[in-house]
Amino acid sequence: MQNWCPCWAEDESICARSVNNEIHFFEKNEFNTIAHKLHLQKVSDFVLSPGSQPNKVAVYVPGSKGAPSFVRLYQYPNFGGPQSALANKSFFKADKVTMLWNKKATAVLVIASTEVDKTGASYYGEQTLHYIATNGESAVVQLPKTGPIYDVVWNPNSTEFCVVYGFMPAKATVFNLKCDPVFDFGTGPRNAVYYNPSGHILVLAGFGNLRGQMEVWDVKNYKLISKPLGSDSTYFAWCPDGEHFVTATCAPRLRVGNGYKIWHYTGSVLHQYEVPVNEELWQVSWQPFLDGIFPTKAVTYQAVPSELPNAEPKPAQAYRPPALRNKPVTSSKLHEDEPPQNMKPQPGSIDKPLSKTALKNQRKHEAKKAAKQEARVDGSQESALPPATQNIPCNPMPAVTSGDPEVDKKIKNLKKKLKAIEQLKEQAASGKQLEKNQLEKIQKEGSLLQELEDLELGF
C-alpha cells in the first residue's frame, strides 16, 4: 500500500487523496462531496504545496512502453484543459520519485530513482535530480560527481538548495534557482544536510553507517564554524530558535547507548541525557513554535561555554601490525579529500565555473595559442631579415601526417567531434536547454581528447 494517505493543505482548507487515475479534492473537511477532480491516466503520486492559498499540486505519472515519466505542476482548482498545467518536466530512468516543494511554493525538486543501475556502478540503483518552477522553467541539475544522491534540502529562503551526492567521500554543493553551483563544500564523510529555520546556518553530517562527523557552516560567508562529533546519532533536528540542535540515539535503529545531546552550533554540548540500562529511547522532538517568533541573530565563531566536561572521544588509531609499531608512521589515504570551493563568478566576470575537464581543455587551448603566437613572432622576425636573405628559396614545411591514411582519418574525425562539442558547450553557456544525447556528447570530451593525444603522440 503506497500513496494511499490523504494530505491536507497547511491551513486545512483542502484535503486530497489519490483514487485510481484521479486525485480527489475535498474542501472544509466535507468528505461527502468531491469539490474537484484531477484526472490523469496512471497518476501514481502527488504532493500539495506548503504555505497559504492559492495551493498548488505536483503530480507524477510513471512512464510505460517507451514513453517518459513526467511531473506536472497545477494551481488548485485549475485542472481543466491541456493548457492548465503551470509546468511540465518529462524524464527517463524513473521507477519512483521524491518531490520537494520549496517554502514559497515557487519550485519543485524531483529526485528520480531507478531500482537497478544498468551500468553496474551501484547496487542501490541510479538517481537523477530535476528542477521544475511554477513559471514553466525546468532543468536537469548537473552533479559533477557520479554516485547516489543521499540528501536534497531547500534553504528556507527558497532561493537555493543543497545536494549531498557521489560515491564516498561524498560531495556537497549549493545550487541557485538557475541550477548553477554557488558553493562546493568539497568531499567528506557525509550523507545528510540540515538548514536551520533562518537558513543562515547549515550542518553537513554523516549519520547511519558513518561516524557522526558534523560540519557547521555560515551560509552567508561560507565559512566553517565548528566540527562537532555526534557518534551513533540516529536523529538530528534544529531548535526553532535556529541556534541549537539535538542529536539522539534512538531505538529500534540502535538499542544500546540510547540518549540525546543538545548542542550550540559553535560545537558546545549544553545538555546530555543517557537512558538507564535496559530502557529505550524511541523519539525526541523540539517544542514547536510559529515562524518569526525567534529573530535571526548574527553568526558567532567563538564556542559558547558549557558546564559539561569536554568528553570528546579520542580519535581511534589505525591498526598497525607488530612489525611496524616501532617505526615512523607514514600517512596514506584511500581518497584525497577535495577542499571547499566558491563557485560564484567574481565581480565583473560573467563566466560560469569550469569543470575539471573544461579546465584541462582550457589549459591545452592556451598552450596551443601560445605556440601559435611564438610561431608568428618567429615568422615576423624572419620577414624582418634583409632582402637578400628573403630571396633564398625555401621549401615549405609539409603538413604533419602519420603516413597511415587510417590514422589520419581517425584524427580528422576526432577533431570534428571535438569542434561539435565546443559548439554545444557554447550553446549551453548561452542558456540553451540541451537534449540528453547532447549532454552525453559533452561528457565524452575527456576521452576523445585523450584518444586524439594518443594518436598524435603515436607518430
Tab-separated table of C-alpha atoms in Angstrom:
chain	number	residue	atom	x	y	z
A	1	MET	CA	0.000	0.000	0.000
A	2	GLN	CA	1.661	3.185	-1.204
A	3	ASN	CA	0.465	6.768	-1.718
A	4	TRP	CA	-2.867	5.995	-0.014
A	5	CYS	CA	-2.504	8.622	2.676
A	6	PRO	CA	-4.756	11.719	2.440
A	7	CYS	CA	-2.933	15.071	2.529
A	8	TRP	CA	-4.126	18.386	3.923
A	9	ALA	CA	-3.055	21.892	2.949
A	10	GLU	CA	-1.332	23.858	5.745
A	11	ASP	CA	-4.499	25.854	6.540
A	12	GLU	CA	-6.551	22.588	6.364
A	13	SER	CA	-8.945	24.144	3.818
A	14	ILE	CA	-8.209	21.371	1.276
A	15	CYS	CA	-7.759	17.632	1.646
A	16	ALA	CA	-6.584	15.455	-1.253
A	17	ARG	CA	-6.355	11.708	-1.827
A	18	SER	CA	-5.373	9.505	-4.747
A	19	VAL	CA	-8.077	7.212	-6.216
A	20	ASN	CA	-7.173	5.058	-9.251
A	21	ASN	CA	-6.423	7.506	-12.110
A	22	GLU	CA	-7.670	10.575	-10.243
A	23	ILE	CA	-6.824	12.828	-7.339
A	24	HIS	CA	-9.913	13.866	-5.385
A	25	PHE	CA	-10.028	17.196	-3.531
A	26	PHE	CA	-12.341	17.937	-0.599
A	27	GLU	CA	-12.986	21.367	0.916
A	28	LYS	CA	-13.754	22.380	4.520
A	29	ASN	CA	-13.439	18.739	5.637
A	30	GLU	CA	-16.716	17.786	3.946
A	31	PHE	CA	-15.978	14.313	2.642
A	32	ASN	CA	-19.473	13.532	1.307
A	33	THR	CA	-18.909	15.663	-1.783
A	34	ILE	CA	-15.842	15.832	-4.030
A	35	ALA	CA	-15.100	19.514	-4.673
A	36	HIS	CA	-12.700	18.945	-7.606
A	37	LYS	CA	-11.025	16.105	-9.503
A	38	LEU	CA	-7.678	15.993	-11.278
A	39	HIS	CA	-7.827	13.204	-13.852
A	40	LEU	CA	-4.524	11.844	-15.241
A	41	GLN	CA	-4.069	8.350	-16.645
A	42	LYS	CA	-1.822	6.216	-14.375
A	43	VAL	CA	-1.086	9.072	-11.920
A	44	SER	CA	0.772	7.465	-9.015
A	45	ASP	CA	1.893	10.229	-6.637
A	46	PHE	CA	1.159	13.840	-5.725
A	47	VAL	CA	2.403	16.482	-3.258
A	48	LEU	CA	0.492	19.582	-2.104
A	49	SER	CA	2.475	22.820	-1.845
A	50	PRO	CA	3.243	24.356	1.574
A	51	GLY	CA	2.116	27.832	2.623
A	52	SER	CA	-1.080	29.757	2.160
A	53	GLN	CA	-3.524	29.804	-0.750
A	54	PRO	CA	-3.576	29.603	-3.726
A	55	ASN	CA	-2.500	25.993	-3.254
A	56	LYS	CA	-0.521	24.150	-5.897
A	57	VAL	CA	-0.058	20.429	-6.504
A	58	ALA	CA	2.760	18.439	-8.127
A	59	VAL	CA	1.714	15.136	-9.729
A	60	TYR	CA	3.839	12.255	-11.015
A	61	VAL	CA	2.922	9.863	-13.834
A	62	PRO	CA	5.386	6.970	-14.388
A	63	GLY	CA	6.472	6.160	-17.941
A	64	SER	CA	5.392	2.997	-19.755
A	65	LYS	CA	6.004	1.301	-23.135
A	66	GLY	CA	8.948	3.543	-24.011
A	67	ALA	CA	7.172	6.784	-23.023
A	68	PRO	CA	8.952	9.010	-20.466
A	69	SER	CA	7.778	9.662	-16.922
A	70	PHE	CA	6.657	13.223	-16.163
A	71	VAL	CA	5.875	15.601	-13.315
A	72	ARG	CA	3.310	18.389	-13.759
A	73	LEU	CA	2.500	21.367	-11.572
A	74	TYR	CA	-1.071	22.681	-11.258
A	75	GLN	CA	-2.695	25.519	-9.334
A	76	TYR	CA	-5.803	24.439	-7.456
A	77	PRO	CA	-8.527	24.218	-8.780
A	78	ASN	CA	-7.444	24.933	-12.407
A	79	PHE	CA	-7.248	21.357	-13.703
A	80	GLY	CA	-9.239	21.565	-16.955
A	81	GLY	CA	-7.769	21.642	-20.472
A	82	PRO	CA	-4.300	20.919	-21.847
A	83	GLN	CA	-3.017	24.438	-21.070
A	84	SER	CA	-3.987	24.325	-17.389
A	85	ALA	CA	-0.603	22.950	-16.163
A	86	LEU	CA	1.811	25.569	-14.799
A	87	ALA	CA	4.846	23.473	-15.774
A	88	ASN	CA	5.759	20.059	-17.128
A	89	LYS	CA	9.021	18.062	-16.977
A	90	SER	CA	9.487	14.661	-18.584
A	91	PHE	CA	12.414	12.316	-17.994
A	92	PHE	CA	13.509	8.700	-18.350
A	93	LYS	CA	15.150	6.450	-15.743
A	94	ALA	CA	12.491	6.706	-13.031
A	95	ASP	CA	10.902	3.829	-11.117
A	96	LYS	CA	9.892	6.192	-8.311
A	97	VAL	CA	10.244	9.884	-7.483
A	98	THR	CA	10.503	12.135	-4.440
A	99	MET	CA	9.042	15.625	-4.947
A	100	LEU	CA	10.189	18.512	-2.720
A	101	TRP	CA	8.426	21.915	-2.774
A	102	ASN	CA	10.310	24.978	-1.576
A	103	LYS	CA	8.790	27.038	1.242
A	104	LYS	CA	7.406	29.755	-1.073
A	105	ALA	CA	5.816	27.123	-3.370
A	106	THR	CA	7.563	28.524	-6.459
A	107	ALA	CA	9.583	25.430	-7.462
A	108	VAL	CA	9.852	21.660	-7.006
A	109	LEU	CA	12.923	19.423	-6.906
A	110	VAL	CA	12.332	15.901	-8.202
A	111	ILE	CA	14.668	13.041	-7.235
A	112	ALA	CA	14.063	10.315	-9.836
A	113	SER	CA	15.314	6.858	-8.800
A	114	THR	CA	15.663	3.530	-10.575
A	115	GLU	CA	15.704	0.238	-8.705
A	116	VAL	CA	18.653	-1.095	-10.749
A	117	ASP	CA	21.684	0.755	-12.088
A	118	LYS	CA	22.143	-0.825	-15.537
A	119	THR	CA	25.737	0.412	-15.715
A	120	GLY	CA	26.553	-1.782	-12.709
A	121	ALA	CA	28.184	1.142	-10.863
A	122	SER	CA	25.853	0.987	-7.857
A	123	TYR	CA	23.912	-1.707	-6.033
A	124	TYR	CA	21.318	0.872	-4.977
A	125	GLY	CA	20.128	1.915	-8.440
A	126	GLU	CA	20.587	5.287	-10.065
A	127	GLN	CA	19.316	8.768	-9.140
A	128	THR	CA	18.909	11.983	-11.114
A	129	LEU	CA	17.798	15.409	-9.908
A	130	HIS	CA	15.374	17.649	-11.812
A	131	TYR	CA	14.179	21.213	-11.167
A	132	ILE	CA	10.694	22.490	-12.111
A	133	ALA	CA	9.425	26.026	-11.417
A	134	THR	CA	5.810	27.250	-11.456
A	135	ASN	CA	6.778	29.848	-14.107
A	136	GLY	CA	7.380	26.977	-16.566
A	137	GLU	CA	11.169	26.737	-16.298
A	138	SER	CA	12.746	23.291	-15.854
A	139	ALA	CA	16.230	21.801	-15.911
A	140	VAL	CA	18.345	18.783	-15.022
A	141	VAL	CA	20.657	19.553	-12.085
A	142	GLN	CA	24.135	18.594	-13.295
A	143	LEU	CA	26.039	16.885	-10.449
A	144	PRO	CA	29.844	16.836	-11.054
A	145	LYS	CA	30.443	13.563	-9.179
A	146	THR	CA	28.837	10.242	-10.099
A	147	GLY	CA	27.086	8.150	-7.474
A	148	PRO	CA	23.938	8.137	-5.366
A	149	ILE	CA	22.088	11.244	-4.165
A	150	TYR	CA	21.988	10.999	-0.364
A	151	ASP	CA	20.080	14.161	0.522
A	152	VAL	CA	18.496	17.232	-1.106
A	153	VAL	CA	17.241	20.151	1.023
A	154	TRP	CA	15.804	23.575	0.169
A	155	ASN	CA	17.099	26.614	2.042
A	156	PRO	CA	14.122	28.132	3.947
A	157	ASN	CA	14.647	31.320	1.901
A	158	SER	CA	13.575	29.283	-1.204
A	159	THR	CA	16.336	30.759	-3.401
A	160	GLU	CA	18.875	27.910	-3.198
A	161	PHE	CA	19.205	24.231	-2.330
A	162	CYS	CA	21.958	21.905	-1.137
A	163	VAL	CA	22.673	18.419	-2.518
A	164	VAL	CA	24.857	15.682	-0.960
A	165	TYR	CA	25.854	13.193	-3.654
A	166	GLY	CA	28.521	10.933	-5.166
A	167	PHE	CA	30.360	7.820	-4.055
A	168	MET	CA	32.098	8.206	-0.686
A	169	PRO	CA	33.669	10.526	0.226
A	170	ALA	CA	30.562	12.428	-0.868
A	171	LYS	CA	30.420	15.926	-2.325
A	172	ALA	CA	28.032	18.651	-1.139
A	173	THR	CA	27.116	21.614	-3.349
A	174	VAL	CA	24.744	24.582	-3.050
A	175	PHE	CA	22.849	25.493	-6.252
A	176	ASN	CA	20.816	28.601	-7.098
A	177	LEU	CA	17.453	28.724	-8.922
A	178	LYS	CA	19.253	28.584	-12.289
A	179	CYS	CA	20.748	25.249	-11.149
A	180	ASP	CA	24.236	26.796	-11.250
A	181	PRO	CA	26.642	25.773	-8.443
A	182	VAL	CA	27.165	28.572	-5.904
A	183	PHE	CA	29.465	26.877	-3.380
A	184	ASP	CA	31.119	23.448	-3.287
A	185	PHE	CA	31.885	22.087	0.199
A	186	GLY	CA	34.399	19.610	-1.224
A	187	THR	CA	34.304	15.938	-0.247
A	188	GLY	CA	33.931	14.276	3.136
A	189	PRO	CA	32.157	11.564	5.155
A	190	ARG	CA	28.595	12.951	4.982
A	191	ASN	CA	25.157	11.809	3.840
A	192	ALA	CA	22.768	14.452	5.183
A	193	VAL	CA	22.270	18.235	5.194
A	194	TYR	CA	20.195	20.411	7.544
A	195	TYR	CA	19.435	24.152	7.230
A	196	ASN	CA	18.451	25.980	10.410
A	197	PRO	CA	14.988	27.676	10.388
A	198	SER	CA	16.513	31.043	9.397
A	199	GLY	CA	18.507	29.489	6.556
A	200	HIS	CA	21.768	31.225	7.520
A	201	ILE	CA	23.486	28.184	9.133
A	202	LEU	CA	23.889	24.745	7.551
A	203	VAL	CA	25.002	21.405	9.002
A	204	LEU	CA	26.553	18.652	6.885
A	205	ALA	CA	26.533	15.333	8.719
A	206	GLY	CA	27.467	11.673	8.295
A	207	PHE	CA	24.971	9.553	10.257
A	208	GLY	CA	23.795	5.947	9.945
A	209	ASN	CA	26.749	3.841	8.823
A	210	LEU	CA	29.124	6.839	9.156
A	211	ARG	CA	30.858	8.033	12.348
A	212	GLY	CA	28.642	11.037	13.074
A	213	GLN	CA	31.049	13.778	11.960
A	214	MET	CA	29.327	17.152	11.501
A	215	GLU	CA	30.361	20.409	9.819
A	216	VAL	CA	28.560	23.620	10.790
A	217	TRP	CA	28.783	26.333	8.114
A	218	ASP	CA	27.958	30.040	7.976
A	219	VAL	CA	25.876	30.153	4.759
A	220	LYS	CA	26.227	33.894	4.104
A	221	ASN	CA	30.053	33.929	4.156
A	222	TYR	CA	30.580	30.178	3.537
A	223	LYS	CA	32.921	29.825	6.500
A	224	LEU	CA	33.289	26.735	8.688
A	225	ILE	CA	32.077	27.453	12.244
A	226	SER	CA	32.702	24.133	14.027
A	227	LYS	CA	33.222	20.381	13.517
A	228	PRO	CA	31.446	18.526	16.350
A	229	LEU	CA	31.208	14.732	16.534
A	230	GLY	CA	27.858	13.087	17.302
A	231	SER	CA	28.777	9.401	17.396
A	232	ASP	CA	25.985	6.824	16.903
A	233	SER	CA	23.377	9.523	16.192
A	234	THR	CA	20.197	8.295	14.526
A	235	TYR	CA	18.275	11.602	14.715
A	236	PHE	CA	19.037	15.293	14.184
A	237	ALA	CA	16.775	18.352	14.477
A	238	TRP	CA	17.290	22.110	14.683
A	239	CYS	CA	15.653	24.006	17.526
A	240	PRO	CA	13.104	26.624	16.304
A	241	ASP	CA	15.456	29.366	17.648
A	242	GLY	CA	17.985	28.460	14.911
A	243	GLU	CA	20.896	28.375	17.400
A	244	HIS	CA	20.662	24.917	18.981
A	245	PHE	CA	20.178	21.415	17.668
A	246	VAL	CA	19.600	17.985	19.153
A	247	THR	CA	21.224	14.677	18.215
A	248	ALA	CA	19.795	11.434	19.568
A	249	THR	CA	20.466	7.704	19.577
A	250	CYS	CA	17.057	6.033	19.385
A	251	ALA	CA	15.630	2.510	19.259
A	252	PRO	CA	14.943	0.427	17.259
A	253	ARG	CA	17.747	1.754	14.982
A	254	LEU	CA	20.187	1.316	17.897
A	255	ARG	CA	19.215	-0.321	21.172
A	256	VAL	CA	22.466	0.418	23.023
A	257	GLY	CA	23.626	3.792	24.334
A	258	ASN	CA	20.242	5.484	23.875
A	259	GLY	CA	20.087	9.161	24.799
A	260	TYR	CA	20.275	12.671	23.390
A	261	LYS	CA	22.520	15.746	23.385
A	262	ILE	CA	21.638	19.408	22.946
A	263	TRP	CA	24.325	21.384	21.118
A	264	HIS	CA	25.045	25.012	20.346
A	265	TYR	CA	26.028	25.486	16.705
A	266	THR	CA	29.544	26.544	17.783
A	267	GLY	CA	30.146	22.896	18.801
A	268	SER	CA	29.466	23.016	22.588
A	269	VAL	CA	27.329	20.312	24.253
A	270	LEU	CA	24.974	22.190	26.623
A	271	HIS	CA	22.898	19.258	27.884
A	272	GLN	CA	23.177	15.479	27.784
A	273	TYR	CA	20.789	12.697	28.800
A	274	GLU	CA	21.502	8.960	28.838
A	275	VAL	CA	18.692	6.437	29.153
A	276	PRO	CA	19.074	3.982	32.079
A	277	VAL	CA	20.245	0.450	31.278
A	278	ASN	CA	17.511	-1.895	29.971
A	279	GLU	CA	15.390	1.065	28.827
A	280	GLU	CA	14.981	2.503	25.316
A	281	LEU	CA	14.542	5.958	23.824
A	282	TRP	CA	12.123	5.959	20.898
A	283	GLN	CA	11.640	9.599	19.945
A	284	VAL	CA	12.901	13.129	20.635
A	285	SER	CA	11.158	16.316	19.497
A	286	TRP	CA	11.503	20.077	19.999
A	287	GLN	CA	8.518	22.082	21.207
A	288	PRO	CA	7.089	23.704	18.039
A	289	PHE	CA	6.873	27.474	17.579
A	290	LEU	CA	5.369	29.652	14.858
A	291	ASP	CA	7.718	31.111	12.252
A	292	GLY	CA	9.117	34.518	13.128
A	293	ILE	CA	8.944	34.074	16.925
A	294	PHE	CA	12.738	33.953	17.175
A	295	PRO	CA	14.721	36.760	15.476
A	296	THR	CA	17.719	35.820	13.325
A	297	LYS	CA	20.944	36.524	15.218
A	298	ALA	CA	24.392	37.225	13.788
A	299	VAL	CA	26.689	34.196	13.500
A	300	THR	CA	29.399	33.872	16.138
A	301	TYR	CA	32.519	31.723	15.747
A	302	GLN	CA	33.544	31.725	19.429
A	303	ALA	CA	32.490	28.499	21.189
A	304	VAL	CA	29.735	29.018	23.773
A	305	PRO	CA	30.845	27.959	27.286
A	306	SER	CA	29.401	24.688	28.576
A	307	GLU	CA	29.076	23.363	32.137
A	308	LEU	CA	29.544	19.796	30.897
A	309	PRO	CA	33.086	18.368	30.834
A	310	ASN	CA	34.618	18.061	27.398
A	311	ALA	CA	34.096	14.374	26.703
A	312	GLU	CA	35.127	14.378	23.073
A	313	PRO	CA	36.350	10.848	22.239
A	314	LYS	CA	39.936	10.436	21.182
A	315	PRO	CA	40.329	9.576	17.502
A	316	ALA	CA	40.860	5.848	17.057
A	317	GLN	CA	44.352	4.908	15.944
A	318	ALA	CA	44.661	2.812	12.811
A	319	TYR	CA	45.741	-0.779	13.393
A	320	ARG	CA	49.479	-1.366	12.872
A	321	PRO	CA	50.994	-4.850	12.698
A	322	PRO	CA	53.640	-5.628	15.368
A	323	ALA	CA	56.498	-5.394	12.857
A	324	LEU	CA	55.683	-1.725	12.108
A	325	ARG	CA	54.822	-0.454	15.607
A	326	ASN	CA	58.274	0.959	16.440
A	327	LYS	CA	58.781	2.542	13.052
A	328	PRO	CA	57.764	6.061	11.969
A	329	VAL	CA	54.133	6.471	10.877
A	330	THR	CA	53.585	7.124	7.189
A	331	SER	CA	50.273	8.734	6.299
A	332	SER	CA	48.306	7.201	3.447
A	333	LYS	CA	44.755	7.848	2.328
A	334	LEU	CA	42.439	5.905	0.065
A	335	HIS	CA	40.966	9.197	-1.174
A	336	GLU	CA	42.347	12.707	-1.278
A	337	ASP	CA	39.595	14.994	0.034
A	338	GLU	CA	38.686	17.889	-2.241
A	339	PRO	CA	38.778	21.287	-0.491
A	340	PRO	CA	35.755	23.647	-0.402
A	341	GLN	CA	35.493	25.931	-3.413
A	342	ASN	CA	33.485	29.107	-4.027
A	343	MET	CA	31.708	28.637	-7.361
A	344	LYS	CA	30.273	32.162	-7.605
A	345	PRO	CA	31.660	34.139	-10.568
A	346	GLN	CA	33.868	37.018	-9.447
A	347	PRO	CA	32.529	40.594	-9.837
A	348	GLY	CA	32.928	41.759	-13.427
A	349	SER	CA	33.082	38.166	-14.684
A	350	ILE	CA	30.147	36.514	-16.451
A	351	ASP	CA	31.841	33.142	-16.870
A	352	LYS	CA	30.416	30.046	-15.204
A	353	PRO	CA	32.736	27.925	-13.036
A	354	LEU	CA	34.571	25.373	-15.136
A	355	SER	CA	34.655	21.643	-14.516
A	356	LYS	CA	37.957	19.740	-14.208
A	357	THR	CA	37.730	18.565	-17.838
A	358	ALA	CA	36.918	22.072	-19.056
A	359	LEU	CA	39.898	23.489	-17.118
A	360	LYS	CA	42.192	20.836	-18.630
A	361	ASN	CA	40.910	21.671	-22.112
A	362	GLN	CA	41.320	25.386	-21.436
A	363	ARG	CA	44.988	24.852	-20.466
A	364	LYS	CA	45.580	22.848	-23.673
A	365	HIS	CA	43.972	25.584	-25.791
A	366	GLU	CA	46.082	28.235	-24.048
A	367	ALA	CA	49.260	26.195	-24.696
A	368	LYS	CA	48.365	25.827	-28.393
A	369	LYS	CA	47.584	29.551	-28.596
A	370	ALA	CA	50.965	30.394	-27.025
A	371	ALA	CA	52.742	28.071	-29.503
A	372	LYS	CA	50.982	29.775	-32.431
A	373	GLN	CA	51.911	33.175	-31.014
A	374	GLU	CA	55.574	32.124	-30.828
A	375	ALA	CA	55.391	30.861	-34.407
A	376	ARG	CA	54.011	34.237	-35.525
A	377	VAL	CA	56.788	36.075	-33.684
A	378	ASP	CA	59.377	33.835	-35.370
A	379	GLY	CA	57.710	34.474	-38.730
A	380	SER	CA	57.754	38.248	-38.237
A	381	GLN	CA	61.448	38.073	-37.301
A	382	GLU	CA	62.182	36.128	-40.492
A	383	SER	CA	60.283	38.705	-42.577
A	384	ALA	CA	62.437	41.430	-40.986
A	385	LEU	CA	65.627	39.857	-42.446
A	386	PRO	CA	67.485	41.677	-45.315
A	387	PRO	CA	66.030	41.276	-48.869
A	388	ALA	CA	68.993	39.108	-49.951
A	389	THR	CA	68.092	36.582	-47.272
A	390	GLN	CA	64.399	36.727	-48.191
A	391	ASN	CA	65.135	35.802	-51.853
A	392	ILE	CA	66.706	32.482	-50.870
A	393	PRO	CA	64.249	29.818	-51.992
A	394	CYS	CA	62.996	27.629	-49.167
A	395	ASN	CA	60.831	24.537	-49.252
A	396	PRO	CA	57.541	24.928	-47.359
A	397	MET	CA	57.034	22.584	-44.373
A	398	PRO	CA	54.828	19.696	-45.395
A	399	ALA	CA	51.676	19.047	-43.285
A	400	VAL	CA	52.466	16.614	-40.456
A	401	THR	CA	50.909	13.251	-41.174
A	402	SER	CA	51.309	9.830	-39.676
A	403	GLY	CA	51.894	8.157	-43.018
A	404	ASP	CA	48.937	5.887	-42.284
A	405	PRO	CA	45.755	7.120	-44.030
A	406	GLU	CA	43.559	5.269	-41.487
A	407	VAL	CA	45.180	7.090	-38.535
A	408	ASP	CA	44.911	10.450	-40.342
A	409	LYS	CA	41.234	9.773	-40.957
A	410	LYS	CA	40.668	8.957	-37.252
A	411	ILE	CA	42.448	12.177	-36.188
A	412	LYS	CA	40.301	14.210	-38.589
A	413	ASN	CA	37.081	12.619	-37.245
A	414	LEU	CA	38.121	13.203	-33.617
A	415	LYS	CA	38.828	16.886	-34.312
A	416	LYS	CA	35.427	17.184	-35.988
A	417	LYS	CA	33.694	15.683	-32.917
A	418	LEU	CA	35.611	17.965	-30.519
A	419	LYS	CA	34.611	21.007	-32.587
A	420	ALA	CA	30.939	19.935	-32.348
A	421	ILE	CA	31.312	19.556	-28.536
A	422	GLU	CA	32.758	23.088	-28.298
A	423	GLN	CA	29.707	24.413	-30.167
A	424	LEU	CA	27.356	22.532	-27.781
A	425	LYS	CA	29.175	23.981	-24.750
A	426	GLU	CA	28.786	27.494	-26.179
A	427	GLN	CA	25.049	26.858	-26.656
A	428	ALA	CA	24.753	25.618	-23.037
A	429	ALA	CA	26.648	28.679	-21.770
A	430	SER	CA	24.207	30.952	-23.624
A	431	GLY	CA	21.329	29.357	-21.695
A	432	LYS	CA	20.001	26.881	-24.277
A	433	GLN	CA	18.481	23.666	-22.836
A	434	LEU	CA	20.452	20.720	-24.273
A	435	GLU	CA	18.991	17.301	-25.039
A	436	LYS	CA	20.123	14.185	-23.166
A	437	ASN	CA	22.206	12.855	-26.105
A	438	GLN	CA	23.921	16.271	-26.436
A	439	LEU	CA	24.856	16.248	-22.739
A	440	GLU	CA	26.266	12.732	-23.160
A	441	LYS	CA	28.409	14.004	-26.072
A	442	ILE	CA	29.876	16.736	-23.827
A	443	GLN	CA	30.700	14.158	-21.141
A	444	LYS	CA	32.771	12.188	-23.715
A	445	GLU	CA	35.063	15.168	-24.363
A	446	GLY	CA	37.800	13.993	-21.975
A	447	SER	CA	38.038	10.525	-23.519
A	448	LEU	CA	38.080	11.989	-27.069
A	449	LEU	CA	40.899	14.385	-26.143
A	450	GLN	CA	42.890	11.507	-24.633
A	451	GLU	CA	42.337	9.399	-27.772
A	452	LEU	CA	43.452	12.287	-30.010
A	453	GLU	CA	46.550	12.852	-27.863
A	454	ASP	CA	47.451	9.163	-28.029
A	455	LEU	CA	47.091	9.103	-31.823
A	456	GLU	CA	49.164	12.260	-32.299
A	457	LEU	CA	51.885	11.037	-29.925
A	458	GLY	CA	51.938	7.700	-31.746
A	459	PHE	CA	53.771	9.215	-34.683
